[in-house]
Amino acid sequence: MSNIIEITDFMAPELDVYARLTENQLINRHEPEKGLFIAESPKVIERALDAGYKPVSLLLERKHIEGEAKEILNRCKDIPVYTAEFDVLTQLTGFQLTRGALCAMRRPTLPSVEEVCKGARRIAVLENVMNPTNIGAIFRSAAALNMDAVLLTPACSNPLYRRAIRVSMGTVFQIPWTFLSAPDDDTSHSFVRRLQNLGFKTAAMALCDDSVSIDNPRLQKEDKLAIIMGTEGDGLAHNTIADCDYTVRIPMSHGVDSLNVAAASAVAFWQLGKR
């Protein structure tokens, strides 16, 4: 059985990871091998464990020790398990826990773009999507609707932020992903050509005069397709659009000109991810 520890001191340093460290502190860019993230709720924690992520400690509502988290405890022997009643945990963390369970886990070493794309036919590429809620929703759609991988530019929100993980329902652990490294030349959008060099046709989701409809048969016939989506408001950079093989739009009615990027991703993945 794991080491069950009743919380008696809110300021205990071992609880900092749950109560006081910011997302940026958890990433620990100076010592990335020590970076952590927080998975919330039994289902999400189980998905992380299934994917091979390493737990460091657990924070549980007491009733879950013999309840929803029992199987997790069986899989996480010999790590500290901090516990208290629900109201105490809410006071400690400053918010109500989803299903009364948090798990601190090690951040993995991210794979290369080439490793993530190996064998992939459909990938989602996110440019400067900075809202963690949108990131989580996009990952959930990507996993459900036949995307083989997700790539993110360096300015995107980290998929292992707590809110992104929670919104994704743990699908960030189920679909391969990595960051596109910052370019080493003066061409800020060289990632498009990098994908083309890997054999992908690139489709920029944008409203332009030369956009093709998302149901255009040519898109469906492409063997390898990268679906590139931009941030709220500004959308994709002009240079990114210019570098892509296709510019693609979602037909709309009632005078609506655009969708939230998370909603648009679900439509795009559904149509373009058909096998």
PDB file of C-alpha atoms in Angstrom:
ATOM      1  CA  MET A   1       0.000   0.000   0.000  1.00  0.00           C
ATOM      2  CA  SER A   2       1.173   3.501  -0.727  1.00  0.00           C
ATOM      3  CA  ASN A   3       2.382   5.775   2.055  1.00  0.00           C
ATOM      4  CA  ILE A   4      -0.809   7.487   3.308  1.00  0.00           C
ATOM      5  CA  ILE A   5      -0.064  10.833   4.966  1.00  0.00           C
ATOM      6  CA  GLU A   6      -2.742  12.894   6.684  1.00  0.00           C
ATOM      7  CA  ILE A   7      -2.379  16.607   5.950  1.00  0.00           C
ATOM      8  CA  THR A   8      -1.758  18.575   9.150  1.00  0.00           C
ATOM      9  CA  ASP A   9       0.417  21.451   7.906  1.00  0.00           C
ATOM     10  CA  PHE A  10      -0.779  23.425   4.889  1.00  0.00           C
ATOM     11  CA  MET A  11       2.667  24.983   4.505  1.00  0.00           C
ATOM     12  CA  ALA A  12       4.572  21.703   4.300  1.00  0.00           C
ATOM     13  CA  PRO A  13       7.010  22.067   1.361  1.00  0.00           C
ATOM     14  CA  GLU A  14       5.968  18.722  -0.122  1.00  0.00           C
ATOM     15  CA  LEU A  15       2.536  20.255  -0.801  1.00  0.00           C
ATOM     16  CA  ASP A  16       3.978  23.208  -2.747  1.00  0.00           C
ATOM     17  CA  VAL A  17       3.503  21.347  -6.026  1.00  0.00           C
ATOM     18  CA  TYR A  18      -0.256  21.283  -5.448  1.00  0.00           C
ATOM     19  CA  ALA A  19      -0.838  24.581  -3.692  1.00  0.00           C
ATOM     20  CA  ARG A  20       1.834  27.149  -4.454  1.00  0.00           C
ATOM     21  CA  LEU A  21       3.918  26.449  -7.568  1.00  0.00           C
ATOM     22  CA  THR A  22       2.888  28.196 -10.774  1.00  0.00           C
ATOM     23  CA  GLU A  23       2.684  26.408 -14.104  1.00  0.00           C
ATOM     24  CA  ASN A  24       5.969  28.018 -15.151  1.00  0.00           C
ATOM     25  CA  GLN A  25       7.639  26.836 -11.948  1.00  0.00           C
ATOM     26  CA  LEU A  26       6.348  23.317 -12.557  1.00  0.00           C
ATOM     27  CA  ILE A  27       7.885  23.298 -16.042  1.00  0.00           C
ATOM     28  CA  ASN A  28      11.277  24.170 -14.480  1.00  0.00           C
ATOM     29  CA  ARG A  29      12.979  25.294 -17.689  1.00  0.00           C
ATOM     30  CA  HIS A  30      16.376  25.610 -15.940  1.00  0.00           C
ATOM     31  CA  GLU A  31      16.300  21.940 -14.912  1.00  0.00           C
ATOM     32  CA  PRO A  32      13.762  20.298 -17.249  1.00  0.00           C
ATOM     33  CA  GLU A  33      14.594  16.829 -15.970  1.00  0.00           C
ATOM     34  CA  LYS A  34      12.983  17.926 -12.678  1.00  0.00           C
ATOM     35  CA  GLY A  35       9.861  19.344 -14.320  1.00  0.00           C
ATOM     36  CA  LEU A  36       6.452  18.248 -13.076  1.00  0.00           C
ATOM     37  CA  PHE A  37       2.823  18.506 -14.102  1.00  0.00           C
ATOM     38  CA  ILE A  38      -0.470  17.884 -12.319  1.00  0.00           C
ATOM     39  CA  ALA A  39      -3.056  15.363 -13.530  1.00  0.00           C
ATOM     40  CA  GLU A  40      -6.528  15.820 -12.049  1.00  0.00           C
ATOM     41  CA  SER A  41      -9.313  13.233 -11.537  1.00  0.00           C
ATOM     42  CA  PRO A  42      -9.003   9.430 -11.377  1.00  0.00           C
ATOM     43  CA  LYS A  43      -9.781   8.899 -15.073  1.00  0.00           C
ATOM     44  CA  VAL A  44      -7.148  11.390 -16.216  1.00  0.00           C
ATOM     45  CA  ILE A  45      -4.555   9.994 -13.797  1.00  0.00           C
ATOM     46  CA  GLU A  46      -5.231   6.473 -15.070  1.00  0.00           C
ATOM     47  CA  ARG A  47      -4.728   7.601 -18.672  1.00  0.00           C
ATOM     48  CA  ALA A  48      -1.395   9.165 -17.734  1.00  0.00           C
ATOM     49  CA  LEU A  49      -0.295   5.979 -15.994  1.00  0.00           C
ATOM     50  CA  ASP A  50      -1.416   3.903 -18.978  1.00  0.00           C
ATOM     51  CA  ALA A  51       0.792   6.081 -21.185  1.00  0.00           C
ATOM     52  CA  GLY A  52       3.819   5.455 -18.965  1.00  0.00           C
ATOM     53  CA  TYR A  53       4.035   8.771 -17.120  1.00  0.00           C
ATOM     54  CA  LYS A  54       5.806   8.493 -13.748  1.00  0.00           C
ATOM     55  CA  PRO A  55       3.918   9.568 -10.595  1.00  0.00           C
ATOM     56  CA  VAL A  56       5.687  11.460  -7.816  1.00  0.00           C
ATOM     57  CA  SER A  57       2.898  11.896  -5.250  1.00  0.00           C
ATOM     58  CA  LEU A  58      -0.882  11.935  -4.924  1.00  0.00           C
ATOM     59  CA  LEU A  59      -3.312  14.300  -3.215  1.00  0.00           C
ATOM     60  CA  LEU A  60      -6.632  12.572  -2.503  1.00  0.00           C
ATOM     61  CA  GLU A  61      -9.916  13.203  -0.814  1.00  0.00           C
ATOM     62  CA  ARG A  62      -9.955  10.645   1.989  1.00  0.00           C
ATOM     63  CA  LYS A  63     -13.029   8.774   0.754  1.00  0.00           C
ATOM     64  CA  HIS A  64     -11.299   7.920  -2.527  1.00  0.00           C
ATOM     65  CA  ILE A  65      -8.597   5.829  -0.843  1.00  0.00           C
ATOM     66  CA  GLU A  66     -11.005   2.907  -0.783  1.00  0.00           C
ATOM     67  CA  GLY A  67     -13.138   4.310  -3.582  1.00  0.00           C
ATOM     68  CA  GLU A  68     -12.407   5.690  -7.042  1.00  0.00           C
ATOM     69  CA  ALA A  69      -8.648   5.931  -6.482  1.00  0.00           C
ATOM     70  CA  LYS A  70      -8.161   2.432  -5.089  1.00  0.00           C
ATOM     71  CA  GLU A  71      -6.842   1.002  -8.355  1.00  0.00           C
ATOM     72  CA  ILE A  72      -4.551   4.011  -8.799  1.00  0.00           C
ATOM     73  CA  LEU A  73      -3.048   3.374  -5.375  1.00  0.00           C
ATOM     74  CA  ASN A  74      -2.434  -0.235  -6.350  1.00  0.00           C
ATOM     75  CA  ARG A  75      -0.479   1.025  -9.357  1.00  0.00           C
ATOM     76  CA  CYS A  76       1.404   3.741  -7.454  1.00  0.00           C
ATOM     77  CA  LYS A  77       2.989   1.888  -4.585  1.00  0.00           C
ATOM     78  CA  ASP A  78       5.732   3.525  -2.529  1.00  0.00           C
ATOM     79  CA  ILE A  79       4.892   7.139  -3.369  1.00  0.00           C
ATOM     80  CA  PRO A  80       3.490   9.622  -0.816  1.00  0.00           C
ATOM     81  CA  VAL A  81      -0.297   9.941  -0.772  1.00  0.00           C
ATOM     82  CA  TYR A  82      -1.471  13.114   0.987  1.00  0.00           C
ATOM     83  CA  THR A  83      -5.052  13.013   2.140  1.00  0.00           C
ATOM     84  CA  ALA A  84      -7.732  15.026   3.924  1.00  0.00           C
ATOM     85  CA  GLU A  85     -11.445  15.711   3.713  1.00  0.00           C
ATOM     86  CA  PHE A  86     -12.804  17.551   0.660  1.00  0.00           C
ATOM     87  CA  ASP A  87     -13.194  20.936   2.394  1.00  0.00           C
ATOM     88  CA  VAL A  88      -9.600  20.811   3.634  1.00  0.00           C
ATOM     89  CA  LEU A  89      -8.272  20.049   0.149  1.00  0.00           C
ATOM     90  CA  THR A  90     -10.305  22.904  -1.314  1.00  0.00           C
ATOM     91  CA  GLN A  91      -8.848  25.264   1.280  1.00  0.00           C
ATOM     92  CA  LEU A  92      -5.329  24.013   0.517  1.00  0.00           C
ATOM     93  CA  THR A  93      -5.475  24.237  -3.261  1.00  0.00           C
ATOM     94  CA  GLY A  94      -7.811  27.224  -3.571  1.00  0.00           C
ATOM     95  CA  PHE A  95     -10.256  25.419  -5.871  1.00  0.00           C
ATOM     96  CA  GLN A  96     -12.561  22.428  -5.826  1.00  0.00           C
ATOM     97  CA  LEU A  97     -10.786  19.309  -7.014  1.00  0.00           C
ATOM     98  CA  THR A  98     -12.335  17.425  -9.920  1.00  0.00           C
ATOM     99  CA  ARG A  99     -13.356  14.068  -8.444  1.00  0.00           C
ATOM    100  CA  GLY A 100     -11.103  14.706  -5.438  1.00  0.00           C
ATOM    101  CA  ALA A 101      -7.774  13.521  -6.861  1.00  0.00           C
ATOM    102  CA  LEU A 102      -4.547  15.151  -8.031  1.00  0.00           C
ATOM    103  CA  CYS A 103      -1.311  13.465  -9.052  1.00  0.00           C
ATOM    104  CA  ALA A 104       2.085  15.124  -9.488  1.00  0.00           C
ATOM    105  CA  MET A 105       3.977  13.474 -12.340  1.00  0.00           C
ATOM    106  CA  ARG A 106       7.333  13.809 -14.064  1.00  0.00           C
ATOM    107  CA  ARG A 107       7.430  15.694 -17.340  1.00  0.00           C
ATOM    108  CA  PRO A 108       8.798  13.451 -20.077  1.00  0.00           C
ATOM    109  CA  THR A 109      11.545  14.269 -22.538  1.00  0.00           C
ATOM    110  CA  LEU A 110       9.665  15.281 -25.662  1.00  0.00           C
ATOM    111  CA  PRO A 111      10.249  13.343 -28.883  1.00  0.00           C
ATOM    112  CA  SER A 112      11.499  14.958 -32.056  1.00  0.00           C
ATOM    113  CA  VAL A 113       9.153  16.173 -34.773  1.00  0.00           C
ATOM    114  CA  GLU A 114      10.417  13.368 -36.991  1.00  0.00           C
ATOM    115  CA  GLU A 115       9.615  10.745 -34.351  1.00  0.00           C
ATOM    116  CA  VAL A 116       6.104  12.103 -33.826  1.00  0.00           C
ATOM    117  CA  CYS A 117       5.404  12.244 -37.560  1.00  0.00           C
ATOM    118  CA  LYS A 118       6.797   8.808 -38.398  1.00  0.00           C
ATOM    119  CA  GLY A 119       3.990   6.743 -39.896  1.00  0.00           C
ATOM    120  CA  ALA A 120       1.448   9.571 -39.473  1.00  0.00           C
ATOM    121  CA  ARG A 121      -1.023  10.402 -42.252  1.00  0.00           C
ATOM    122  CA  ARG A 122      -2.984  13.201 -40.590  1.00  0.00           C
ATOM    123  CA  ILE A 123      -1.470  15.649 -38.135  1.00  0.00           C
ATOM    124  CA  ALA A 124      -2.743  18.804 -36.444  1.00  0.00           C
ATOM    125  CA  VAL A 125      -0.378  21.772 -36.251  1.00  0.00           C
ATOM    126  CA  LEU A 126      -1.119  24.641 -33.865  1.00  0.00           C
ATOM    127  CA  GLU A 127       0.440  28.061 -34.390  1.00  0.00           C
ATOM    128  CA  ASN A 128       0.520  30.363 -31.351  1.00  0.00           C
ATOM    129  CA  VAL A 129      -2.627  28.932 -29.705  1.00  0.00           C
ATOM    130  CA  MET A 130      -2.139  30.352 -26.227  1.00  0.00           C
ATOM    131  CA  ASN A 131      -5.359  29.472 -24.384  1.00  0.00           C
ATOM    132  CA  PRO A 132      -4.982  26.229 -22.361  1.00  0.00           C
ATOM    133  CA  THR A 133      -8.725  25.545 -22.656  1.00  0.00           C
ATOM    134  CA  ASN A 134      -8.485  25.626 -26.439  1.00  0.00           C
ATOM    135  CA  ILE A 135      -5.387  23.425 -26.375  1.00  0.00           C
ATOM    136  CA  GLY A 136      -7.177  20.828 -24.263  1.00  0.00           C
ATOM    137  CA  ALA A 137     -10.302  20.879 -26.442  1.00  0.00           C
ATOM    138  CA  ILE A 138      -8.236  20.551 -29.627  1.00  0.00           C
ATOM    139  CA  PHE A 139      -6.361  17.552 -28.239  1.00  0.00           C
ATOM    140  CA  ARG A 140      -9.620  15.874 -27.296  1.00  0.00           C
ATOM    141  CA  SER A 141     -10.940  16.339 -30.828  1.00  0.00           C
ATOM    142  CA  ALA A 142      -7.645  15.270 -32.374  1.00  0.00           C
ATOM    143  CA  ALA A 143      -7.621  12.027 -30.409  1.00  0.00           C
ATOM    144  CA  ALA A 144     -11.270  11.285 -31.136  1.00  0.00           C
ATOM    145  CA  LEU A 145     -11.297  12.230 -34.823  1.00  0.00           C
ATOM    146  CA  ASN A 146      -8.375  10.371 -36.363  1.00  0.00           C
ATOM    147  CA  MET A 147      -5.445  12.739 -36.011  1.00  0.00           C
ATOM    148  CA  ASP A 148      -2.215  10.778 -35.634  1.00  0.00           C
ATOM    149  CA  ALA A 149      -0.224  13.511 -33.894  1.00  0.00           C
ATOM    150  CA  VAL A 150      -0.209  17.148 -32.775  1.00  0.00           C
ATOM    151  CA  LEU A 151       2.620  19.648 -33.285  1.00  0.00           C
ATOM    152  CA  LEU A 152       2.776  23.040 -31.568  1.00  0.00           C
ATOM    153  CA  THR A 153       4.830  26.156 -32.242  1.00  0.00           C
ATOM    154  CA  PRO A 154       6.892  27.385 -29.262  1.00  0.00           C
ATOM    155  CA  ALA A 155       4.428  30.192 -28.411  1.00  0.00           C
ATOM    156  CA  CYS A 156       1.557  27.751 -27.821  1.00  0.00           C
ATOM    157  CA  SER A 157       0.300  26.989 -24.344  1.00  0.00           C
ATOM    158  CA  ASN A 158       1.845  23.815 -22.928  1.00  0.00           C
ATOM    159  CA  PRO A 159      -0.438  20.758 -23.282  1.00  0.00           C
ATOM    160  CA  LEU A 160       0.645  19.655 -19.790  1.00  0.00           C
ATOM    161  CA  TYR A 161      -0.784  22.721 -18.079  1.00  0.00           C
ATOM    162  CA  ARG A 162      -3.320  21.532 -15.555  1.00  0.00           C
ATOM    163  CA  ARG A 163      -6.298  23.120 -17.279  1.00  0.00           C
ATOM    164  CA  ALA A 164      -5.298  21.806 -20.706  1.00  0.00           C
ATOM    165  CA  ILE A 165      -4.990  18.284 -19.304  1.00  0.00           C
ATOM    166  CA  ARG A 166      -8.338  18.544 -17.548  1.00  0.00           C
ATOM    167  CA  VAL A 167     -10.208  19.906 -20.580  1.00  0.00           C
ATOM    168  CA  SER A 168      -8.632  17.244 -22.796  1.00  0.00           C
ATOM    169  CA  MET A 169      -9.876  14.508 -20.413  1.00  0.00           C
ATOM    170  CA  GLY A 170      -6.353  13.094 -20.466  1.00  0.00           C
ATOM    171  CA  THR A 171      -6.167  12.683 -24.237  1.00  0.00           C
ATOM    172  CA  VAL A 172      -2.899  14.681 -24.156  1.00  0.00           C
ATOM    173  CA  PHE A 173      -1.470  11.382 -22.896  1.00  0.00           C
ATOM    174  CA  GLN A 174      -2.993   9.326 -25.694  1.00  0.00           C
ATOM    175  CA  ILE A 175      -1.901  11.113 -28.871  1.00  0.00           C
ATOM    176  CA  PRO A 176       1.757  11.779 -29.790  1.00  0.00           C
ATOM    177  CA  TRP A 177       2.790  15.428 -29.658  1.00  0.00           C
ATOM    178  CA  THR A 178       5.770  17.698 -29.427  1.00  0.00           C
ATOM    179  CA  PHE A 179       6.821  21.303 -29.927  1.00  0.00           C
ATOM    180  CA  LEU A 180       8.256  22.561 -33.167  1.00  0.00           C
ATOM    181  CA  SER A 181      11.603  23.991 -32.116  1.00  0.00           C
ATOM    182  CA  ALA A 182      12.288  27.639 -32.716  1.00  0.00           C
ATOM    183  CA  PRO A 183      13.750  28.092 -36.200  1.00  0.00           C
ATOM    184  CA  ASP A 184      17.499  28.555 -36.427  1.00  0.00           C
ATOM    185  CA  ASP A 185      17.308  30.987 -39.326  1.00  0.00           C
ATOM    186  CA  ASP A 186      15.519  34.229 -40.138  1.00  0.00           C
ATOM    187  CA  THR A 187      12.486  32.536 -41.678  1.00  0.00           C
ATOM    188  CA  SER A 188      10.024  32.478 -38.816  1.00  0.00           C
ATOM    189  CA  HIS A 189       7.630  30.098 -40.532  1.00  0.00           C
ATOM    190  CA  SER A 190      10.079  27.474 -41.754  1.00  0.00           C
ATOM    191  CA  PHE A 191       8.064  24.801 -39.931  1.00  0.00           C
ATOM    192  CA  VAL A 192       5.744  24.596 -42.975  1.00  0.00           C
ATOM    193  CA  ARG A 193       8.629  23.669 -45.243  1.00  0.00           C
ATOM    194  CA  ARG A 194       9.900  21.247 -42.622  1.00  0.00           C
ATOM    195  CA  LEU A 195       6.580  19.419 -42.773  1.00  0.00           C
ATOM    196  CA  GLN A 196       6.644  19.469 -46.555  1.00  0.00           C
ATOM    197  CA  ASN A 197      10.119  17.927 -46.453  1.00  0.00           C
ATOM    198  CA  LEU A 198       8.624  15.128 -44.344  1.00  0.00           C
ATOM    199  CA  GLY A 199       6.175  14.412 -47.149  1.00  0.00           C
ATOM    200  CA  PHE A 200       3.111  16.285 -45.874  1.00  0.00           C
ATOM    201  CA  LYS A 201       0.869  18.498 -47.919  1.00  0.00           C
ATOM    202  CA  THR A 202       0.009  21.470 -45.743  1.00  0.00           C
ATOM    203  CA  ALA A 203      -3.477  22.918 -45.318  1.00  0.00           C
ATOM    204  CA  ALA A 204      -3.845  26.331 -43.669  1.00  0.00           C
ATOM    205  CA  MET A 205      -7.270  26.827 -42.105  1.00  0.00           C
ATOM    206  CA  ALA A 206      -7.994  30.434 -43.072  1.00  0.00           C
ATOM    207  CA  LEU A 207     -10.485  32.709 -44.835  1.00  0.00           C
ATOM    208  CA  CYS A 208      -8.828  33.876 -48.035  1.00  0.00           C
ATOM    209  CA  ASP A 209     -10.007  34.595 -51.557  1.00  0.00           C
ATOM    210  CA  ASP A 210      -8.279  31.451 -52.830  1.00  0.00           C
ATOM    211  CA  SER A 211      -9.514  29.147 -50.042  1.00  0.00           C
ATOM    212  CA  VAL A 212     -10.937  25.779 -51.039  1.00  0.00           C
ATOM    213  CA  SER A 213     -13.870  24.242 -49.196  1.00  0.00           C
ATOM    214  CA  ILE A 214     -13.030  21.711 -46.530  1.00  0.00           C
ATOM    215  CA  ASP A 215     -14.958  19.047 -48.469  1.00  0.00           C
ATOM    216  CA  ASN A 216     -12.816  19.491 -51.600  1.00  0.00           C
ATOM    217  CA  PRO A 217     -12.004  15.965 -52.872  1.00  0.00           C
ATOM    218  CA  ARG A 218      -8.340  16.850 -53.400  1.00  0.00           C
ATOM    219  CA  LEU A 219      -7.836  17.183 -49.660  1.00  0.00           C
ATOM    220  CA  GLN A 220      -9.332  13.789 -48.946  1.00  0.00           C
ATOM    221  CA  LYS A 221      -7.068  12.152 -51.521  1.00  0.00           C
ATOM    222  CA  GLU A 222      -3.821  13.470 -50.040  1.00  0.00           C
ATOM    223  CA  ASP A 223      -1.815  10.626 -48.522  1.00  0.00           C
ATOM    224  CA  LYS A 224      -0.258  12.806 -45.818  1.00  0.00           C
ATOM    225  CA  LEU A 225      -1.883  16.045 -44.697  1.00  0.00           C
ATOM    226  CA  ALA A 226      -0.932  18.577 -42.011  1.00  0.00           C
ATOM    227  CA  ILE A 227      -3.887  20.701 -40.841  1.00  0.00           C
ATOM    228  CA  ILE A 228      -2.544  24.035 -39.591  1.00  0.00           C
ATOM    229  CA  MET A 229      -4.627  26.218 -37.273  1.00  0.00           C
ATOM    230  CA  GLY A 230      -3.922  29.587 -35.716  1.00  0.00           C
ATOM    231  CA  THR A 231      -4.684  31.543 -32.593  1.00  0.00           C
ATOM    232  CA  GLU A 232      -7.954  33.242 -31.706  1.00  0.00           C
ATOM    233  CA  GLY A 233      -8.468  36.622 -33.332  1.00  0.00           C
ATOM    234  CA  ASP A 234      -5.342  36.907 -35.449  1.00  0.00           C
ATOM    235  CA  GLY A 235      -5.520  33.460 -37.002  1.00  0.00           C
ATOM    236  CA  LEU A 236      -2.526  32.160 -38.942  1.00  0.00           C
ATOM    237  CA  ALA A 237       0.401  34.377 -39.871  1.00  0.00           C
ATOM    238  CA  HIS A 238       0.329  35.576 -43.468  1.00  0.00           C
ATOM    239  CA  ASN A 239       3.669  33.919 -44.211  1.00  0.00           C
ATOM    240  CA  THR A 240       2.378  30.604 -42.904  1.00  0.00           C
ATOM    241  CA  ILE A 241      -0.649  30.779 -45.192  1.00  0.00           C
ATOM    242  CA  ALA A 242       1.534  31.717 -48.160  1.00  0.00           C
ATOM    243  CA  ASP A 243       3.863  28.765 -47.560  1.00  0.00           C
ATOM    244  CA  CYS A 244       1.070  26.164 -47.383  1.00  0.00           C
ATOM    245  CA  ASP A 245      -0.082  23.967 -50.275  1.00  0.00           C
ATOM    246  CA  TYR A 246      -3.765  24.665 -49.573  1.00  0.00           C
ATOM    247  CA  THR A 247      -5.800  27.338 -47.860  1.00  0.00           C
ATOM    248  CA  VAL A 248      -8.975  25.747 -46.495  1.00  0.00           C
ATOM    249  CA  ARG A 249     -12.238  27.227 -45.230  1.00  0.00           C
ATOM    250  CA  ILE A 250     -15.251  25.786 -43.443  1.00  0.00           C
ATOM    251  CA  PRO A 251     -18.471  26.860 -45.246  1.00  0.00           C
ATOM    252  CA  MET A 252     -20.776  28.796 -42.900  1.00  0.00           C
ATOM    253  CA  SER A 253     -24.236  30.314 -42.875  1.00  0.00           C
ATOM    254  CA  HIS A 254     -26.172  33.175 -41.261  1.00  0.00           C
ATOM    255  CA  GLY A 255     -23.335  35.606 -41.891  1.00  0.00           C
ATOM    256  CA  VAL A 256     -20.975  33.904 -39.428  1.00  0.00           C
ATOM    257  CA  ASP A 257     -17.400  34.336 -40.621  1.00  0.00           C
ATOM    258  CA  SER A 258     -15.425  32.140 -38.227  1.00  0.00           C
ATOM    259  CA  LEU A 259     -15.524  29.607 -35.410  1.00  0.00           C
ATOM    260  CA  ASN A 260     -13.628  29.342 -32.164  1.00  0.00           C
ATOM    261  CA  VAL A 261     -10.396  27.480 -32.960  1.00  0.00           C
ATOM    262  CA  ALA A 262     -11.420  24.507 -30.815  1.00  0.00           C
ATOM    263  CA  ALA A 263     -14.789  24.219 -32.578  1.00  0.00           C
ATOM    264  CA  ALA A 264     -13.142  24.646 -35.973  1.00  0.00           C
ATOM    265  CA  SER A 265     -10.646  21.916 -35.140  1.00  0.00           C
ATOM    266  CA  ALA A 266     -13.431  19.406 -34.491  1.00  0.00           C
ATOM    267  CA  VAL A 267     -15.025  20.173 -37.867  1.00  0.00           C
ATOM    268  CA  ALA A 268     -11.682  20.017 -39.683  1.00  0.00           C
ATOM    269  CA  PHE A 269     -10.554  16.792 -38.036  1.00  0.00           C
ATOM    270  CA  TRP A 270     -13.912  15.124 -38.699  1.00  0.00           C
ATOM    271  CA  GLN A 271     -13.851  15.963 -42.393  1.00  0.00           C
ATOM    272  CA  LEU A 272     -10.154  15.624 -43.135  1.00  0.00           C
ATOM    273  CA  GLY A 273      -9.449  12.714 -40.812  1.00  0.00           C
ATOM    274  CA  LYS A 274     -11.760  10.296 -42.630  1.00  0.00           C
ATOM    275  CA  ARG A 275      -9.927   7.134 -43.655  1.00  0.00           C
TER     276      ARG A 275
END
